[in-house]
Amino acid sequence: MLAHRAGAVLLAVALLTGCGPRPGTGSSPAPPGSSPATSPAAATSAPAPAGSPSPGRSTAPPTPAPVPSPPPSATADLGDPASLAVVVNKRRPLEPRDWAPRDLEQVEGRRLRPEAARAARELLAAARADGVRIVLVSGYRSYDEQAATYAGWVAQQGQAAADTASARPGHSEHQTGLAVDVGEGSGCDLQVCFADTAAAAWVADHAAEHGFVVRYPRGAQAVTGYWYEPWHLRYLGAQRARELVHSGAATLEEFSGLPPAPDYAPVR
């Protein structure tokens, strides 16, 4: 009888001093986003999250959180010239270099790929509805046309200066049929002073609504390889353009997870 009483006393002392299992350890579901325990010891030493069920009370197994689908930017083919997501710069030439789009449409005298052409018409109409005059200054340029354009810059300013203002053939966004230069029909078209026009302000605020972004923003030359060009718009598609704007990335390179392309790779 004394042995039984001693055993009961010891059991009561153990319960009062907390030697039994603690609430919220071992069987409690992990809070959302937490890492799984790596060992039983780690699982039993962690403090209980707020609202953990009491020991001994049955709980339903936690419902796994749905795995979100990756955004289009994560699965885009950045090297396919036919893709709206293609990234062309000084370190990423088109492959093949003389690639040309299959179809082009005329938009006020300029040629663009059909999807970019439709968006350009909508952009022009929206700007004019807001009382802002915007015209298309240039659109698609073939490999040969880009070679002539680049050679003209080299002849005027030398190759080093030309490389800050014009792409070498095979490295130009205009060759994709997805790039357009806009202006207002004044002496500031394709000039730095275009930045101070109503047209430049409008495209900076509204181009993404129509699937375009300003491709070479101010202060990003170390990434894009080009001086600020508020007139050069690149068509990405409405969803991808919105993603870029909301991401906070300043350039298409950063948004696409690509390294800077300030200059051309050395010729081997």
Short mmCIF file of C-alpha atoms in Angstrom, two decimals:
data_model
loop_
_atom_site.label_atom_id
_atom_site.label_comp_id
_atom_site.label_asym_id
_atom_site.label_seq_id
_atom_site.Cartn_x
_atom_site.Cartn_y
_atom_site.Cartn_z
CA MET A 1 0.00 0.00 0.00
CA LEU A 2 2.85 2.40 0.85
CA ALA A 3 4.47 1.62 -2.50
CA HIS A 4 1.26 2.45 -4.35
CA ARG A 5 0.92 5.78 -2.47
CA ALA A 6 4.56 6.68 -3.20
CA GLY A 7 4.01 6.00 -6.89
CA ALA A 8 0.93 8.21 -6.98
CA VAL A 9 2.81 11.03 -5.27
CA LEU A 10 5.66 10.83 -7.77
CA LEU A 11 3.22 10.90 -10.71
CA ALA A 12 1.48 14.01 -9.31
CA VAL A 13 4.82 15.79 -8.85
CA ALA A 14 5.81 14.98 -12.44
CA LEU A 15 2.60 16.44 -13.84
CA LEU A 16 2.89 19.60 -11.74
CA THR A 17 6.53 20.25 -12.75
CA GLY A 18 5.91 19.86 -16.52
CA CYS A 19 7.87 16.67 -17.19
CA GLY A 20 5.14 15.34 -19.48
CA PRO A 21 4.65 16.33 -23.16
CA ARG A 22 4.28 20.10 -23.76
CA PRO A 23 1.36 21.57 -25.72
CA GLY A 24 2.11 22.32 -29.31
CA THR A 25 5.15 20.10 -29.81
CA GLY A 26 5.54 17.00 -31.90
CA SER A 27 2.04 16.70 -33.38
CA SER A 28 1.12 20.36 -33.96
CA PRO A 29 0.96 21.46 -37.62
CA ALA A 30 3.67 23.93 -38.69
CA PRO A 31 2.62 27.51 -39.36
CA PRO A 32 2.20 28.35 -43.07
CA GLY A 33 5.51 28.90 -44.82
CA SER A 34 7.67 27.35 -42.09
CA SER A 35 10.36 24.82 -42.93
CA PRO A 36 9.79 21.18 -41.96
CA ALA A 37 11.67 19.96 -38.91
CA THR A 38 14.97 18.27 -39.79
CA SER A 39 15.00 15.89 -36.83
CA PRO A 40 12.71 14.70 -34.01
CA ALA A 41 14.84 16.67 -31.55
CA ALA A 42 14.32 19.89 -33.48
CA ALA A 43 10.59 19.25 -33.63
CA THR A 44 10.21 18.81 -29.88
CA SER A 45 12.37 21.76 -28.90
CA ALA A 46 10.54 24.45 -30.91
CA PRO A 47 8.06 26.68 -29.05
CA ALA A 48 4.40 26.12 -29.84
CA PRO A 49 2.85 28.52 -32.35
CA ALA A 50 -0.09 30.60 -31.20
CA GLY A 51 -3.37 28.70 -31.29
CA SER A 52 -1.78 25.21 -31.23
CA PRO A 53 -4.24 22.43 -30.29
CA SER A 54 -4.03 20.94 -26.83
CA PRO A 55 -2.36 17.50 -26.52
CA GLY A 56 -4.73 14.63 -26.86
CA ARG A 57 -7.28 16.65 -28.87
CA SER A 58 -7.76 15.24 -32.38
CA THR A 59 -7.14 17.64 -35.27
CA ALA A 60 -7.66 17.26 -39.01
CA PRO A 61 -4.45 17.03 -41.08
CA PRO A 62 -3.43 20.43 -42.47
CA THR A 63 -4.47 21.18 -46.04
CA PRO A 64 -1.38 21.69 -48.25
CA ALA A 65 -1.11 25.23 -49.58
CA PRO A 66 -1.66 25.42 -53.35
CA VAL A 67 1.52 25.85 -55.37
CA PRO A 68 1.18 29.03 -57.47
CA SER A 69 1.87 28.83 -61.17
CA PRO A 70 5.05 30.63 -62.24
CA PRO A 71 4.44 34.01 -63.86
CA PRO A 72 4.87 34.22 -67.64
CA SER A 73 8.16 36.04 -67.09
CA ALA A 74 9.62 32.95 -65.44
CA THR A 75 8.81 30.64 -68.35
CA ALA A 76 9.33 33.00 -71.26
CA ASP A 77 11.77 32.09 -74.02
CA LEU A 78 14.15 35.00 -73.85
CA GLY A 79 16.27 33.78 -76.75
CA ASP A 80 13.58 33.02 -79.32
CA PRO A 81 13.38 35.88 -81.86
CA ALA A 82 9.72 35.04 -82.50
CA SER A 83 8.81 35.36 -78.80
CA LEU A 84 7.34 38.58 -77.42
CA ALA A 85 9.69 38.09 -74.47
CA VAL A 86 12.91 37.96 -76.48
CA VAL A 87 15.73 40.08 -75.05
CA VAL A 88 18.10 41.55 -77.63
CA ASN A 89 21.06 43.61 -76.55
CA LYS A 90 24.80 43.99 -77.04
CA ARG A 91 25.47 40.64 -75.38
CA ARG A 92 22.44 38.84 -76.81
CA PRO A 93 22.30 39.00 -80.62
CA LEU A 94 19.47 37.54 -82.62
CA GLU A 95 19.99 33.95 -83.69
CA PRO A 96 20.35 33.78 -86.61
CA ARG A 97 21.75 37.30 -86.94
CA ASP A 98 19.72 38.02 -90.08
CA TRP A 99 16.44 36.74 -88.61
CA ALA A 100 13.30 38.42 -89.93
CA PRO A 101 9.66 38.17 -88.81
CA ARG A 102 7.29 36.29 -91.10
CA ASP A 103 4.55 38.90 -91.15
CA LEU A 104 4.57 42.67 -90.90
CA GLU A 105 1.75 45.22 -90.97
CA GLN A 106 1.78 48.87 -91.89
CA VAL A 107 0.93 51.42 -89.20
CA GLU A 108 0.97 54.97 -90.51
CA GLY A 109 3.84 54.18 -92.84
CA ARG A 110 5.85 52.04 -90.41
CA ARG A 111 6.08 48.25 -90.34
CA LEU A 112 5.58 46.17 -87.20
CA ARG A 113 4.67 42.62 -86.31
CA PRO A 114 0.88 42.19 -86.31
CA GLU A 115 0.48 42.07 -82.51
CA ALA A 116 2.68 45.14 -82.05
CA ALA A 117 0.92 46.91 -84.92
CA ARG A 118 -2.50 46.46 -83.31
CA ALA A 119 -1.20 47.73 -79.99
CA ALA A 120 0.49 50.72 -81.66
CA ARG A 121 -2.80 51.74 -83.29
CA GLU A 122 -4.53 51.58 -79.90
CA LEU A 123 -1.73 53.59 -78.27
CA LEU A 124 -1.89 56.32 -80.92
CA ALA A 125 -5.68 56.53 -80.68
CA ALA A 126 -5.59 56.74 -76.88
CA ALA A 127 -2.95 59.48 -76.90
CA ARG A 128 -4.85 61.53 -79.44
CA ALA A 129 -8.06 61.09 -77.46
CA ASP A 130 -6.18 62.68 -74.57
CA GLY A 131 -5.16 65.56 -76.81
CA VAL A 132 -1.53 64.43 -77.16
CA ARG A 133 0.02 64.27 -80.62
CA ILE A 134 2.19 61.20 -81.14
CA VAL A 135 3.58 59.96 -84.46
CA LEU A 136 5.59 56.90 -85.39
CA VAL A 137 9.11 57.80 -86.46
CA SER A 138 10.47 54.31 -87.16
CA GLY A 139 9.53 50.67 -86.82
CA TYR A 140 10.93 47.45 -88.25
CA ARG A 141 14.38 47.51 -89.80
CA SER A 142 15.86 44.49 -91.54
CA TYR A 143 19.41 43.27 -90.95
CA ASP A 144 20.60 45.11 -94.06
CA GLU A 145 18.75 48.30 -93.12
CA GLN A 146 20.25 48.19 -89.63
CA ALA A 147 23.71 47.65 -91.12
CA ALA A 148 23.28 50.82 -93.18
CA THR A 149 21.93 52.78 -90.20
CA TYR A 150 24.82 51.71 -87.99
CA ALA A 151 27.37 52.46 -90.69
CA GLY A 152 25.96 55.99 -91.00
CA TRP A 153 26.48 56.59 -87.28
CA VAL A 154 30.03 55.25 -87.47
CA ALA A 155 30.81 57.51 -90.41
CA GLN A 156 29.49 60.56 -88.57
CA GLN A 157 30.78 59.98 -85.04
CA GLY A 158 33.15 57.01 -85.01
CA GLN A 159 32.47 53.51 -83.77
CA ALA A 160 32.77 54.22 -80.03
CA ALA A 161 30.14 56.96 -80.17
CA ALA A 162 27.97 55.00 -82.62
CA ASP A 163 27.79 52.09 -80.19
CA THR A 164 26.06 54.28 -77.58
CA ALA A 165 23.33 55.38 -80.00
CA SER A 166 22.82 52.63 -82.59
CA ALA A 167 22.86 48.84 -82.48
CA ARG A 168 25.08 46.77 -84.67
CA PRO A 169 23.17 44.64 -87.19
CA GLY A 170 21.81 41.50 -85.57
CA HIS A 171 21.66 43.22 -82.16
CA SER A 172 18.79 45.63 -82.79
CA GLU A 173 15.31 45.44 -81.30
CA HIS A 174 14.00 47.10 -84.46
CA GLN A 175 14.94 43.92 -86.34
CA THR A 176 12.42 41.96 -84.23
CA GLY A 177 9.49 44.06 -85.47
CA LEU A 178 8.54 44.73 -81.83
CA ALA A 179 10.21 48.12 -81.38
CA VAL A 180 8.98 51.54 -82.43
CA ASP A 181 10.36 55.04 -82.10
CA VAL A 182 7.73 57.69 -81.38
CA GLY A 183 7.81 61.45 -81.73
CA GLU A 184 5.53 64.44 -82.07
CA GLY A 185 6.64 65.68 -85.48
CA SER A 186 8.91 68.39 -84.13
CA GLY A 187 12.64 69.09 -84.09
CA CYS A 188 12.95 67.10 -80.88
CA ASP A 189 12.12 63.76 -82.50
CA LEU A 190 14.92 61.28 -81.74
CA GLN A 191 16.63 64.00 -79.69
CA VAL A 192 17.23 64.35 -75.96
CA CYS A 193 14.81 67.29 -75.83
CA PHE A 194 11.98 64.87 -76.65
CA ALA A 195 12.03 64.02 -72.92
CA ASP A 196 10.48 67.41 -72.18
CA THR A 197 7.51 66.99 -74.53
CA ALA A 198 3.92 66.04 -73.74
CA ALA A 199 4.33 62.98 -75.97
CA ALA A 200 7.22 61.66 -73.87
CA ALA A 201 5.31 62.25 -70.64
CA TRP A 202 2.26 60.46 -72.03
CA VAL A 203 4.11 57.32 -73.16
CA ALA A 204 5.99 57.17 -69.86
CA ASP A 205 2.65 57.08 -68.04
CA HIS A 206 0.50 55.07 -70.44
CA ALA A 207 2.61 52.95 -72.80
CA ALA A 208 2.40 49.87 -70.55
CA GLU A 209 -1.40 49.97 -70.75
CA HIS A 210 -0.96 49.08 -74.41
CA GLY A 211 1.84 46.53 -73.95
CA PHE A 212 4.82 48.85 -74.54
CA VAL A 213 7.62 49.95 -72.21
CA VAL A 214 10.31 52.60 -72.54
CA ARG A 215 13.20 50.29 -73.29
CA TYR A 216 16.16 52.54 -72.47
CA PRO A 217 15.28 54.54 -69.33
CA ARG A 218 17.26 57.38 -67.85
CA GLY A 219 20.34 56.38 -65.85
CA ALA A 220 20.37 52.75 -67.03
CA GLN A 221 23.15 52.87 -69.61
CA ALA A 222 25.35 50.58 -67.50
CA VAL A 223 22.67 47.90 -67.88
CA THR A 224 21.17 48.50 -71.34
CA GLY A 225 24.27 49.83 -73.09
CA TYR A 226 22.42 52.86 -74.49
CA TRP A 227 21.80 56.42 -73.43
CA TYR A 228 18.32 57.46 -72.32
CA GLU A 229 15.87 57.14 -75.22
CA PRO A 230 12.39 58.19 -74.10
CA TRP A 231 11.15 57.69 -77.66
CA HIS A 232 12.16 54.01 -78.04
CA LEU A 233 9.26 51.72 -77.08
CA ARG A 234 9.39 47.95 -76.97
CA TYR A 235 6.28 45.81 -77.27
CA LEU A 236 6.06 43.00 -74.70
CA GLY A 237 2.33 42.35 -74.63
CA ALA A 238 -0.07 43.88 -72.13
CA GLN A 239 0.39 41.31 -69.35
CA ARG A 240 4.17 41.21 -69.48
CA ALA A 241 4.45 45.00 -69.71
CA ARG A 242 2.30 45.32 -66.57
CA GLU A 243 4.46 42.72 -64.81
CA LEU A 244 7.59 44.71 -65.58
CA VAL A 245 6.07 47.96 -64.30
CA HIS A 246 4.77 46.38 -61.10
CA SER A 247 8.02 44.49 -60.49
CA GLY A 248 9.93 47.72 -59.88
CA ALA A 249 12.66 46.65 -62.32
CA ALA A 250 14.12 49.56 -64.26
CA THR A 251 15.10 47.57 -67.35
CA LEU A 252 14.05 44.55 -69.36
CA GLU A 253 17.36 42.90 -68.48
CA GLU A 254 16.73 43.16 -64.74
CA PHE A 255 13.12 42.04 -65.08
CA SER A 256 14.21 39.01 -67.12
CA GLY A 257 16.93 38.03 -64.66
CA LEU A 258 19.72 38.74 -67.14
CA PRO A 259 23.10 40.37 -66.51
CA PRO A 260 23.89 43.90 -67.70
CA ALA A 261 24.97 44.38 -71.30
CA PRO A 262 26.88 47.68 -71.32
CA ASP A 263 29.06 46.74 -74.29
CA TYR A 264 29.64 44.13 -76.95
CA ALA A 265 31.43 40.91 -76.11
CA PRO A 266 35.03 40.80 -77.35
CA VAL A 267 35.36 39.33 -80.82
CA ARG A 268 37.19 36.04 -80.69
#
